[in-house]
mmCIF file of C-alpha atoms and ligand atoms in Angstrom:
data_model
loop_
_atom_site.group_PDB
_atom_site.id
_atom_site.type_symbol
_atom_site.label_atom_id
_atom_site.label_comp_id
_atom_site.label_asym_id
_atom_site.label_seq_id
_atom_site.Cartn_x
_atom_site.Cartn_y
_atom_site.Cartn_z
ATOM 1 C CA MET A 1 0.000 0.000 0.000
ATOM 2 C CA LYS A 2 1.517 3.315 -1.081
ATOM 3 C CA ASN A 3 0.933 6.209 1.258
ATOM 4 C CA THR A 4 1.869 9.032 -1.090
ATOM 5 C CA TRP A 5 -1.584 10.555 -0.531
ATOM 6 C CA ARG A 6 -0.402 11.592 2.912
ATOM 7 C CA PHE A 7 1.913 14.268 1.529
ATOM 8 C CA GLY A 8 1.131 17.251 -0.658
ATOM 9 C CA ASP A 9 2.014 20.816 -1.534
ATOM 10 C CA LEU A 10 2.111 22.044 2.058
ATOM 11 C CA GLU A 11 4.712 19.447 3.047
ATOM 12 C CA LEU A 12 6.794 20.389 -0.006
ATOM 13 C CA LYS A 13 6.468 24.100 0.783
ATOM 14 C CA TYR A 14 7.825 23.707 4.321
ATOM 15 C CA LEU A 15 10.545 21.273 3.228
ATOM 16 C CA ARG A 16 11.631 23.847 0.653
ATOM 17 C CA GLU A 17 11.784 26.508 3.371
ATOM 18 C CA VAL A 18 14.127 24.363 5.453
ATOM 19 C CA ILE A 19 16.382 23.607 2.507
ATOM 20 C CA ASP A 20 16.396 27.243 1.435
ATOM 21 C CA SER A 21 17.356 28.290 4.963
ATOM 22 C CA GLY A 22 20.580 26.297 4.614
ATOM 23 C CA PHE A 23 20.053 24.859 8.090
ATOM 24 C CA GLY A 24 20.930 28.249 9.521
ATOM 25 C CA SER A 25 21.267 27.279 13.145
ATOM 26 C CA GLY A 26 22.968 23.955 12.487
ATOM 27 C CA THR A 27 20.722 22.227 15.010
ATOM 28 C CA SER A 28 16.999 22.004 15.706
ATOM 29 C CA GLY A 29 15.954 25.249 14.202
ATOM 30 C CA ASN A 30 13.046 27.419 13.542
ATOM 31 C CA MET A 31 11.002 24.752 11.837
ATOM 32 C CA ASN A 32 11.027 22.681 15.019
ATOM 33 C CA ASN A 33 9.767 25.681 16.968
ATOM 34 C CA ARG A 34 7.020 26.263 14.422
ATOM 35 C CA PHE A 35 5.940 22.624 14.524
ATOM 36 C CA GLU A 36 6.021 22.632 18.323
ATOM 37 C CA GLN A 37 3.959 25.787 18.617
ATOM 38 C CA ALA A 38 1.393 24.643 16.055
ATOM 39 C CA PHE A 39 1.077 21.215 17.670
ATOM 40 C CA ALA A 40 0.807 22.602 21.211
ATOM 41 C CA ALA A 41 -1.934 24.992 20.079
ATOM 42 C CA LYS A 42 -3.783 22.210 18.265
ATOM 43 C CA VAL A 43 -3.870 19.849 21.247
ATOM 44 C CA GLY A 44 -4.304 22.548 23.902
ATOM 45 C CA SER A 45 -0.973 22.452 25.718
ATOM 46 C CA LYS A 46 1.473 25.140 26.747
ATOM 47 C CA TYR A 47 4.719 23.503 25.669
ATOM 48 C CA ALA A 48 5.684 20.937 23.038
ATOM 49 C CA VAL A 49 9.116 19.425 22.459
ATOM 50 C CA THR A 50 10.065 17.540 19.295
ATOM 51 C CA PHE A 51 12.070 14.318 19.414
ATOM 52 C CA ASN A 52 13.479 11.722 17.055
ATOM 53 C CA SER A 53 10.796 9.229 18.149
ATOM 54 C CA GLY A 54 7.823 8.592 20.388
ATOM 55 C CA THR A 55 10.155 6.361 22.353
ATOM 56 C CA GLY A 56 12.634 9.170 23.021
ATOM 57 C CA THR A 57 9.740 11.344 24.238
ATOM 58 C CA LEU A 58 8.694 8.701 26.766
ATOM 59 C CA GLN A 59 12.188 8.297 28.147
ATOM 60 C CA ALA A 60 12.567 12.070 28.423
ATOM 61 C CA ALA A 61 9.232 12.228 30.237
ATOM 62 C CA LEU A 62 10.332 9.590 32.755
ATOM 63 C CA TYR A 63 13.554 11.522 33.311
ATOM 64 C CA ALA A 64 11.668 14.812 33.721
ATOM 65 C CA VAL A 65 9.411 13.473 36.471
ATOM 66 C CA GLY A 66 12.462 12.041 38.244
ATOM 67 C CA VAL A 67 12.275 8.335 37.450
ATOM 68 C CA GLY A 68 15.678 6.767 38.061
ATOM 69 C CA TYR A 69 17.500 3.846 39.631
ATOM 70 C CA GLY A 70 15.193 1.413 41.401
ATOM 71 C CA ASP A 71 11.981 3.392 40.956
ATOM 72 C CA GLU A 72 8.853 1.572 39.877
ATOM 73 C CA VAL A 73 6.799 2.609 36.853
ATOM 74 C CA ILE A 74 3.334 1.151 36.309
ATOM 75 C CA THR A 75 2.301 0.505 32.725
ATOM 76 C CA THR A 76 0.197 -1.869 30.666
ATOM 77 C CA PRO A 77 1.650 -5.122 29.330
ATOM 78 C CA LEU A 78 -0.415 -4.713 26.128
ATOM 79 C CA THR A 79 1.669 -2.187 24.253
ATOM 80 C CA VAL A 80 4.696 -1.711 22.067
ATOM 81 C CA ILE A 81 8.176 -2.565 23.382
ATOM 82 C CA SER A 82 9.007 1.152 23.725
ATOM 83 C CA ASN A 83 7.135 1.412 27.024
ATOM 84 C CA LEU A 84 9.271 -1.336 28.525
ATOM 85 C CA ASP A 85 12.538 -0.159 26.999
ATOM 86 C CA VAL A 86 12.278 3.382 28.338
ATOM 87 C CA ILE A 87 11.664 2.141 31.874
ATOM 88 C CA LEU A 88 14.698 -0.130 31.644
ATOM 89 C CA ALA A 89 16.767 2.633 30.068
ATOM 90 C CA GLN A 90 16.141 4.691 33.204
ATOM 91 C CA ASN A 91 17.252 1.732 35.365
ATOM 92 C CA ALA A 92 13.755 1.645 36.759
ATOM 93 C CA ILE A 93 11.486 -1.324 37.430
ATOM 94 C CA PRO A 94 8.496 -2.078 35.191
ATOM 95 C CA VAL A 95 5.290 -3.016 36.990
ATOM 96 C CA PHE A 96 2.459 -4.315 34.834
ATOM 97 C CA ALA A 97 -1.172 -3.530 35.587
ATOM 98 C CA ASP A 98 -3.901 -5.523 33.886
ATOM 99 C CA ILE A 99 -6.261 -4.212 31.212
ATOM 100 C CA ASP A 100 -9.991 -3.756 30.845
ATOM 101 C CA GLU A 101 -11.584 -6.512 28.793
ATOM 102 C CA GLU A 102 -13.706 -4.152 26.673
ATOM 103 C CA THR A 103 -11.534 -1.069 26.105
ATOM 104 C CA PHE A 104 -8.218 -2.997 26.174
ATOM 105 C CA ASN A 105 -6.766 -0.071 28.145
ATOM 106 C CA ILE A 106 -5.057 -0.238 31.519
ATOM 107 C CA ASP A 107 -7.397 -0.958 34.450
ATOM 108 C CA PRO A 108 -7.241 1.752 37.155
ATOM 109 C CA ASP A 109 -8.252 -0.766 39.840
ATOM 110 C CA ASP A 110 -5.190 -2.837 39.063
ATOM 111 C CA ILE A 111 -2.995 0.285 38.993
ATOM 112 C CA ALA A 112 -4.268 1.026 42.523
ATOM 113 C CA ARG A 113 -3.356 -2.490 43.648
ATOM 114 C CA LYS A 114 0.165 -2.177 42.224
ATOM 115 C CA ILE A 115 1.121 1.184 43.730
ATOM 116 C CA THR A 116 3.919 0.935 46.307
ATOM 117 C CA PRO A 117 6.080 3.536 48.078
ATOM 118 C CA ARG A 118 8.561 3.074 45.211
ATOM 119 C CA THR A 119 6.104 3.960 42.434
ATOM 120 C CA LYS A 120 7.471 7.060 40.704
ATOM 121 C CA ALA A 121 5.273 7.264 37.603
ATOM 122 C CA ILE A 122 2.196 5.803 35.947
ATOM 123 C CA MET A 123 2.408 5.388 32.169
ATOM 124 C CA PRO A 124 -0.984 4.515 30.675
ATOM 125 C CA VAL A 125 -1.272 3.988 26.930
ATOM 126 C CA ALA A 126 -4.238 5.223 24.880
ATOM 127 C CA LEU A 127 -4.466 2.054 22.877
ATOM 128 C CA TYR A 128 -5.525 2.154 19.223
ATOM 129 C CA GLY A 129 -6.768 5.749 19.577
ATOM 130 C CA LEU A 130 -8.867 5.451 22.738
ATOM 131 C CA CYS A 131 -8.098 7.418 25.887
ATOM 132 C CA CYS A 132 -7.842 5.591 29.210
ATOM 133 C CA ASP A 133 -10.108 6.100 32.225
ATOM 134 C CA MET A 134 -8.330 9.305 33.174
ATOM 135 C CA ASP A 135 -10.573 10.495 36.029
ATOM 136 C CA ARG A 136 -9.654 7.452 38.046
ATOM 137 C CA ILE A 137 -5.999 7.463 37.000
ATOM 138 C CA MET A 138 -5.600 11.155 37.877
ATOM 139 C CA GLU A 139 -7.344 10.549 41.199
ATOM 140 C CA LEU A 140 -4.640 7.977 42.002
ATOM 141 C CA SER A 141 -2.020 10.456 40.801
ATOM 142 C CA ARG A 142 -3.297 13.122 43.220
ATOM 143 C CA LYS A 143 -3.821 10.738 46.114
ATOM 144 C CA HIS A 144 -0.325 9.255 45.945
ATOM 145 C CA ASN A 145 1.449 12.240 44.387
ATOM 146 C CA ILE A 146 2.612 10.220 41.386
ATOM 147 C CA PRO A 147 2.900 11.909 37.989
ATOM 148 C CA VAL A 148 1.157 10.394 34.983
ATOM 149 C CA ILE A 149 2.795 10.167 31.574
ATOM 150 C CA MET A 150 0.055 9.537 29.043
ATOM 151 C CA ASP A 151 1.356 7.663 26.011
ATOM 152 C CA ALA A 152 -0.872 8.955 23.222
ATOM 153 C CA ALA A 153 1.428 7.732 20.429
ATOM 154 C CA GLU A 154 -1.629 6.191 18.753
ATOM 155 C CA ALA A 155 -4.239 8.708 19.848
ATOM 156 C CA HIS A 156 -3.719 12.100 18.224
ATOM 157 C CA MET A 157 -6.709 14.367 18.880
ATOM 158 C CA ALA A 158 -8.508 11.751 20.970
ATOM 159 C CA GLU A 159 -10.862 13.208 23.563
ATOM 160 C CA TYR A 160 -11.939 12.291 27.041
ATOM 161 C CA LYS A 161 -15.151 13.760 28.430
ATOM 162 C CA GLY A 162 -14.883 16.813 26.201
ATOM 163 C CA LYS A 163 -11.190 17.371 26.890
ATOM 164 C CA SER A 164 -8.241 16.963 24.573
ATOM 165 C CA ILE A 165 -6.235 13.885 25.551
ATOM 166 C CA ALA A 166 -3.188 16.150 25.823
ATOM 167 C CA THR A 167 -4.619 18.214 28.669
ATOM 168 C CA ILE A 168 -5.162 15.636 31.388
ATOM 169 C CA ALA A 169 -1.905 13.991 32.497
ATOM 170 C CA GLN A 170 1.173 15.912 33.635
ATOM 171 C CA ILE A 171 2.895 14.946 30.363
ATOM 172 C CA THR A 172 1.454 13.519 27.136
ATOM 173 C CA SER A 173 3.581 11.875 24.462
ATOM 174 C CA PHE A 174 2.877 11.378 20.745
ATOM 175 C CA SER A 175 4.657 9.479 18.006
ATOM 176 C CA THR A 176 4.931 10.706 14.426
ATOM 177 C CA GLU A 177 6.341 7.425 13.155
ATOM 178 C CA ASN A 178 5.245 6.288 9.730
ATOM 179 C CA SER A 179 1.989 4.541 10.669
ATOM 180 C CA LYS A 180 0.661 7.281 12.959
ATOM 181 C CA HIS A 181 -2.137 9.790 12.305
ATOM 182 C CA ILE A 182 0.405 12.419 11.325
ATOM 183 C CA THR A 183 3.917 11.485 10.347
ATOM 184 C CA THR A 184 7.403 12.895 10.026
ATOM 185 C CA GLY A 185 8.779 9.553 8.829
ATOM 186 C CA ASP A 186 10.080 8.881 12.304
ATOM 187 C CA GLY A 187 9.642 11.238 15.213
ATOM 188 C CA GLY A 188 7.829 12.170 18.382
ATOM 189 C CA ILE A 189 6.456 15.191 20.164
ATOM 190 C CA VAL A 190 5.722 15.539 23.849
ATOM 191 C CA VAL A 191 3.506 18.151 25.508
ATOM 192 C CA THR A 192 3.064 19.547 28.991
ATOM 193 C CA ASP A 193 1.842 22.648 30.787
ATOM 194 C CA ASN A 194 4.693 22.368 33.275
ATOM 195 C CA GLU A 195 7.642 24.599 32.395
ATOM 196 C CA ASP A 196 10.114 22.671 34.528
ATOM 197 C CA TYR A 197 9.191 19.361 32.862
ATOM 198 C CA ALA A 198 9.432 20.993 29.417
ATOM 199 C CA ILE A 199 12.937 22.299 30.114
ATOM 200 C CA LYS A 200 14.069 18.963 31.526
ATOM 201 C CA MET A 201 12.701 17.053 28.541
ATOM 202 C CA ARG A 202 14.229 19.464 26.069
ATOM 203 C CA LYS A 203 17.635 19.229 27.708
ATOM 204 C CA PHE A 204 17.385 15.434 27.939
ATOM 205 C CA GLY A 205 16.839 15.235 24.182
ATOM 206 C CA SER A 206 19.411 17.864 23.318
ATOM 207 C CA LEU A 207 22.649 17.050 25.140
ATOM 208 C CA GLY A 208 21.773 19.016 28.256
ATOM 209 C CA TYR A 209 22.474 22.462 26.816
ATOM 210 C CA ALA A 210 22.147 24.876 29.708
ATOM 211 C CA ALA A 211 20.624 27.719 27.719
ATOM 212 C CA LEU A 212 17.615 25.764 26.485
ATOM 213 C CA PRO A 213 14.294 27.200 27.645
ATOM 214 C CA ALA A 214 10.961 25.378 27.660
ATOM 215 C CA GLY A 215 9.689 26.836 24.427
ATOM 216 C CA ASP A 216 12.655 27.046 22.060
ATOM 217 C CA GLY A 217 14.858 24.211 20.795
ATOM 218 C CA ARG A 218 17.589 26.276 19.190
ATOM 219 C CA ILE A 219 20.824 25.793 21.066
ATOM 220 C CA ARG A 220 22.676 28.669 19.409
ATOM 221 C CA ARG A 221 20.128 31.415 19.777
ATOM 222 C CA HIS A 222 22.776 33.757 21.152
ATOM 223 C CA LYS A 223 25.966 33.039 19.267
ATOM 224 C CA ASP A 224 28.018 35.439 21.336
ATOM 225 C CA ILE A 225 27.393 33.573 24.565
ATOM 226 C CA PHE A 226 29.249 30.588 23.129
ATOM 227 C CA GLN A 227 32.235 32.702 22.096
ATOM 228 C CA ASP A 228 33.737 32.829 25.546
ATOM 229 C CA PRO A 229 36.336 30.223 26.466
ATOM 230 C CA MET A 230 35.032 30.178 30.005
ATOM 231 C CA TYR A 231 31.418 29.467 29.010
ATOM 232 C CA LYS A 232 30.080 26.121 30.215
ATOM 233 C CA ARG A 233 27.554 24.777 27.782
ATOM 234 C CA HIS A 234 26.021 21.801 29.577
ATOM 235 C CA ASP A 235 24.335 21.689 32.962
ATOM 236 C CA ALA A 236 22.320 18.460 32.591
ATOM 237 C CA PHE A 237 22.656 14.983 31.183
ATOM 238 C CA GLY A 238 21.201 14.564 27.732
ATOM 239 C CA TYR A 239 21.120 12.385 24.669
ATOM 240 C CA ASN A 240 20.922 13.719 21.164
ATOM 241 C CA PHE A 241 17.328 12.744 20.452
ATOM 242 C CA ARG A 242 16.496 15.829 18.394
ATOM 243 C CA MET A 243 14.107 15.775 15.478
ATOM 244 C CA PRO A 244 15.778 16.907 12.250
ATOM 245 C CA GLU A 245 14.425 20.128 10.790
ATOM 246 C CA VAL A 246 13.324 18.443 7.569
ATOM 247 C CA ALA A 247 11.150 16.106 9.634
ATOM 248 C CA ALA A 248 9.740 19.068 11.574
ATOM 249 C CA ALA A 249 8.719 20.616 8.234
ATOM 250 C CA LEU A 250 6.570 17.555 7.562
ATOM 251 C CA GLY A 251 5.242 17.722 11.123
ATOM 252 C CA LEU A 252 4.135 21.325 10.749
ATOM 253 C CA ALA A 253 2.328 20.614 7.495
ATOM 254 C CA GLN A 254 0.679 17.499 8.886
ATOM 255 C CA THR A 255 -0.396 19.343 12.034
ATOM 256 C CA GLU A 256 -2.103 21.976 9.907
ATOM 257 C CA ARG A 257 -3.905 19.150 8.081
ATOM 258 C CA MET A 258 -4.548 17.112 11.241
ATOM 259 C CA GLU A 259 -8.364 17.187 11.075
ATOM 260 C CA PHE A 260 -8.334 15.644 7.608
ATOM 261 C CA PHE A 261 -6.246 12.678 8.779
ATOM 262 C CA ILE A 262 -8.228 12.177 11.971
ATOM 263 C CA ASN A 263 -11.663 12.407 10.363
ATOM 264 C CA LEU A 264 -10.696 9.961 7.656
ATOM 265 C CA ARG A 265 -9.529 7.335 10.145
ATOM 266 C CA MET A 266 -12.695 7.765 12.159
ATOM 267 C CA GLU A 267 -14.907 7.445 9.092
ATOM 268 C CA ILE A 268 -13.070 4.325 7.938
ATOM 269 C CA ALA A 269 -13.440 2.817 11.414
ATOM 270 C CA SER A 270 -17.180 3.335 11.234
ATOM 271 C CA MET A 271 -17.270 1.628 7.819
ATOM 272 C CA TYR A 272 -15.719 -1.486 9.387
ATOM 273 C CA ALA A 273 -18.144 -1.275 12.300
ATOM 274 C CA ASP A 274 -21.101 -1.156 9.869
ATOM 275 C CA ALA A 275 -19.764 -4.273 8.122
ATOM 276 C CA LEU A 276 -20.221 -6.290 11.319
ATOM 277 C CA SER A 277 -24.022 -6.231 11.053
ATOM 278 C CA GLY A 278 -25.001 -8.655 13.787
ATOM 279 C CA CYS A 279 -21.779 -10.694 13.810
ATOM 280 C CA ASP A 280 -21.377 -11.869 17.410
ATOM 281 C CA TYR A 281 -17.793 -13.146 17.348
ATOM 282 C CA LEU A 282 -16.016 -9.877 16.512
ATOM 283 C CA LEU A 283 -16.185 -7.578 19.528
ATOM 284 C CA PRO A 284 -14.896 -4.094 18.708
ATOM 285 C CA GLN A 285 -12.920 -2.044 21.223
ATOM 286 C CA LYS A 286 -15.556 -0.324 23.340
ATOM 287 C CA THR A 287 -15.595 3.451 23.033
ATOM 288 C CA ILE A 288 -17.321 4.662 26.161
ATOM 289 C CA ASP A 289 -19.808 7.558 25.889
ATOM 290 C CA GLY A 290 -17.995 10.855 26.105
ATOM 291 C CA TYR A 291 -14.761 9.516 24.641
ATOM 292 C CA VAL A 292 -13.601 10.276 21.092
ATOM 293 C CA ASN A 293 -11.609 7.363 19.686
ATOM 294 C CA THR A 294 -9.461 8.485 16.746
ATOM 295 C CA TYR A 295 -8.795 4.932 15.597
ATOM 296 C CA TRP A 296 -5.138 4.461 14.826
ATOM 297 C CA THR A 297 -6.568 1.063 13.962
ATOM 298 C CA TRP A 298 -10.043 -0.388 14.288
ATOM 299 C CA THR A 299 -9.533 -3.293 16.641
ATOM 300 C CA CYS A 300 -11.715 -6.206 17.700
ATOM 301 C CA ARG A 301 -11.562 -9.261 19.875
ATOM 302 C CA TYR A 302 -12.079 -12.338 17.760
ATOM 303 C CA VAL A 303 -14.039 -14.932 19.762
ATOM 304 C CA HIS A 304 -15.380 -17.357 17.157
ATOM 305 C CA PRO A 305 -16.015 -20.691 18.921
ATOM 306 C CA SER A 306 -14.624 -22.932 16.168
ATOM 307 C CA ILE A 307 -12.853 -21.020 13.358
ATOM 308 C CA SER A 308 -9.296 -20.085 14.281
ATOM 309 C CA TRP A 309 -7.875 -16.550 14.228
ATOM 310 C CA ARG A 310 -5.477 -17.590 11.458
ATOM 311 C CA SER A 311 -8.192 -19.154 9.283
ATOM 312 C CA PHE A 312 -10.319 -16.030 9.551
ATOM 313 C CA ARG A 313 -7.340 -13.875 8.614
ATOM 314 C CA GLU A 314 -6.413 -16.095 5.672
ATOM 315 C CA LYS A 315 -9.915 -15.825 4.250
ATOM 316 C CA TYR A 316 -9.913 -12.053 4.784
ATOM 317 C CA VAL A 317 -6.676 -11.733 2.819
ATOM 318 C CA GLU A 318 -8.058 -14.066 0.141
ATOM 319 C CA PHE A 319 -11.049 -11.749 -0.236
ATOM 320 C CA GLY A 320 -8.663 -8.824 -0.797
ATOM 321 C CA GLY A 321 -8.356 -7.452 2.739
ATOM 322 C CA ASP A 322 -5.163 -5.773 3.854
ATOM 323 C CA GLY A 323 -3.632 -7.766 6.640
ATOM 324 C CA ILE A 324 -5.491 -7.963 9.897
ATOM 325 C CA TYR A 325 -2.648 -7.289 12.207
ATOM 326 C CA ALA A 326 -2.048 -9.138 15.467
ATOM 327 C CA ALA A 327 -1.414 -7.325 18.715
ATOM 328 C CA TRP A 328 2.085 -7.322 20.170
ATOM 329 C CA ALA A 329 2.918 -10.136 22.580
ATOM 330 C CA LEU A 330 2.489 -8.917 26.157
ATOM 331 C CA LEU A 331 5.612 -7.077 27.266
ATOM 332 C CA TYR A 332 6.499 -9.611 29.917
ATOM 333 C CA ASN A 333 6.200 -12.416 27.356
ATOM 334 C CA GLU A 334 8.524 -10.744 24.856
ATOM 335 C CA THR A 335 11.780 -12.649 24.532
ATOM 336 C CA ILE A 336 13.947 -9.849 25.884
ATOM 337 C CA PHE A 337 11.927 -9.925 29.090
ATOM 338 C CA ALA A 338 10.960 -13.582 29.475
ATOM 339 C CA SER A 339 14.557 -14.724 28.820
ATOM 340 C CA GLY A 340 15.944 -12.407 31.498
ATOM 341 C CA GLU A 341 18.136 -10.650 28.914
ATOM 342 C CA TRP A 342 16.923 -7.283 30.250
ATOM 343 C CA LYS A 343 18.638 -7.945 33.578
ATOM 344 C CA LYS A 344 22.007 -7.354 31.931
ATOM 345 C CA LEU A 345 21.104 -3.669 31.731
ATOM 346 C CA CYS A 346 21.509 -3.258 35.471
ATOM 347 C CA PRO A 347 22.514 -6.545 37.155
ATOM 348 C CA PRO A 348 22.940 -5.258 40.724
ATOM 349 C CA LEU A 349 19.337 -4.060 40.736
ATOM 350 C CA TYR A 350 17.582 -6.415 38.359
ATOM 351 C CA ASN A 351 19.129 -9.765 39.350
ATOM 352 C CA SER A 352 17.127 -9.815 42.558
ATOM 353 C CA ILE A 353 13.770 -9.112 40.913
ATOM 354 C CA GLU A 354 11.301 -11.914 40.279
ATOM 355 C CA TYR A 355 8.173 -11.422 38.209
ATOM 356 C CA LYS A 356 6.136 -14.196 39.765
ATOM 357 C CA ASN A 357 3.192 -11.965 40.630
ATOM 358 C CA GLN A 358 3.161 -9.942 37.470
ATOM 359 C CA HIS A 359 0.677 -11.890 35.428
ATOM 360 C CA CYS A 360 -2.251 -10.011 34.009
ATOM 361 C CA PRO A 361 -4.999 -12.565 33.339
ATOM 362 C CA VAL A 362 -7.293 -10.301 31.319
ATOM 363 C CA ALA A 363 -4.471 -9.136 29.049
ATOM 364 C CA GLU A 364 -3.371 -12.752 28.621
ATOM 365 C CA ARG A 365 -6.867 -13.740 27.508
ATOM 366 C CA VAL A 366 -7.469 -10.743 25.230
ATOM 367 C CA GLN A 367 -4.086 -10.335 23.483
ATOM 368 C CA PRO A 368 -4.226 -13.465 21.284
ATOM 369 C CA GLN A 369 -7.787 -12.585 20.217
ATOM 370 C CA LEU A 370 -7.068 -9.096 18.931
ATOM 371 C CA MET A 371 -7.465 -8.248 15.270
ATOM 372 C CA GLN A 372 -6.326 -4.815 14.154
ATOM 373 C CA PHE A 373 -7.784 -3.491 10.900
ATOM 374 C CA VAL A 374 -5.977 -0.788 8.944
ATOM 375 C CA THR A 375 -7.559 2.683 8.962
ATOM 376 C CA ASN A 376 -4.662 4.386 7.209
ATOM 377 C CA PHE A 377 -6.222 4.768 3.756
ATOM 378 C CA GLY A 378 -6.304 7.926 1.649
ATOM 379 C CA SER A 379 -10.052 7.909 1.104
ATOM 380 C CA LYS A 380 -13.201 6.033 1.985
ATOM 381 C CA SER A 381 -13.235 4.485 -1.472
ATOM 382 C CA ALA A 382 -9.672 3.216 -0.983
ATOM 383 C CA ALA A 383 -10.829 1.566 2.248
ATOM 384 C CA GLU A 384 -13.976 0.057 0.728
ATOM 385 C CA PRO A 385 -12.370 -3.140 -0.745
ATOM 386 C CA HIS A 386 -10.992 -3.961 2.705
ATOM 387 C CA VAL A 387 -14.328 -3.342 4.373
ATOM 388 C CA GLU A 388 -15.962 -5.467 1.695
ATOM 389 C CA ALA A 389 -13.426 -8.239 2.380
ATOM 390 C CA LEU A 390 -14.501 -8.178 6.013
ATOM 391 C CA ARG A 391 -18.175 -8.362 5.028
ATOM 392 C CA LYS A 392 -17.479 -11.355 2.781
ATOM 393 C CA THR A 393 -15.362 -13.121 5.395
ATOM 394 C CA ILE A 394 -18.111 -12.744 7.974
ATOM 395 C CA GLN A 395 -20.695 -14.077 5.496
ATOM 396 C CA TYR A 396 -18.399 -16.983 4.647
ATOM 397 C CA PHE A 397 -18.032 -18.105 8.247
ATOM 398 C CA THR A 398 -21.577 -17.403 9.408
HETATM 399 C C1 PLP B 401 1.679 2.932 22.090
HETATM 400 C C2 PLP B 401 2.985 3.344 21.490
HETATM 401 N N1 PLP B 401 3.906 3.894 22.294
HETATM 402 C C3 PLP B 401 5.092 4.288 21.814
HETATM 403 C C4 PLP B 401 5.417 4.147 20.490
HETATM 404 C C5 PLP B 401 6.776 4.508 20.070
HETATM 405 O O1 PLP B 401 6.825 5.452 19.072
HETATM 406 P P1 PLP B 401 8.030 5.484 18.046
HETATM 407 O O2 PLP B 401 7.865 4.353 17.096
HETATM 408 O O3 PLP B 401 7.890 6.818 17.393
HETATM 409 O O4 PLP B 401 9.292 5.379 18.822
HETATM 410 C C6 PLP B 401 4.463 3.610 19.606
HETATM 411 C C7 PLP B 401 4.695 3.480 18.152
HETATM 412 O O5 PLP B 401 5.424 2.739 17.619
HETATM 413 C C8 PLP B 401 3.230 3.171 20.120
HETATM 414 O O6 PLP B 401 2.320 2.610 19.316
#
């Protein structure tokens, strides 16, 4: 499937501007600032910081809220490996809370059960475009004074009870990787209203340059300051996780066109939902009243009593459907975790940790049943053959 429809004249215009500027500042420049400001305004946040990925954003967020050696971070096991990797990269301890059977999102009751005096952050994931139960998660955050990092990598412009998903947790992270609602090829952008967090995240992703403020990523804004042999440039630890300016040009254009991308995915999701017509063995992710699901994918539990997941998928592909993608294995079942390989990252801390009590029975039941249907088509008519394939597959097996 070619995704050339995702890019047009606006993307080319901003790319041209970057090239014509000759990369004036030599590092994250004006285009990053423009993307950040446009994105922050669109999602309703004060500060946005661009990164090379939606994984880098999450690690920066953990760092900003103070997660470090031996701290516990609660997250869902039903997510991409990034959520595990960033916890390990901070030498922290992943704690897995179970999911809700209908929304597939993290279950606040299980978060509550897993909070300990060592819990330093909660990292819920808005799975497939649907926000988590934020009232209850933020109540836990207030009660225990634990910051929440909302991973909205898959949930651009999602809403929760009339609020933008970006305005609820202390920090909200987005990915602009290739498959996401808006894309910069690879990339991420993280938002917050907290100036201190914004500065910390920016420094973490940009080599700890002392002069970086919350709202500007250019490290050489004042050239003369650098031209002093006594000047000390770095006052914090940082990686170079910056987003290149050419990627930011795409991000700005895609942010300005955000509604188009979001509406299309939502319309295509409703086309799939209509194709179900009474089918009782495909149970779509439940979007609770008051939530706006922006459908990175349209995802169902497949619970047919006799036809296997694979057979259903094979028939769907035979009828011309694109894929049907399986959910990731649960994080604690991924080889890097189950084999103990992760312990090599910090043996003195990790060698003593056992994960005997970390099983999440609902996630274990739901994960193998999930079927993700692609919503990333350039038009409703481009999606129609795939919706039709679903209709035919259902008829075939009913
Ligand atoms: C839920 C979730 N979190 C984090 C990420 C990481 O984003 P990236 O691929 O930009 O590093 C992704 C996307 O891959 C994701 O789907």
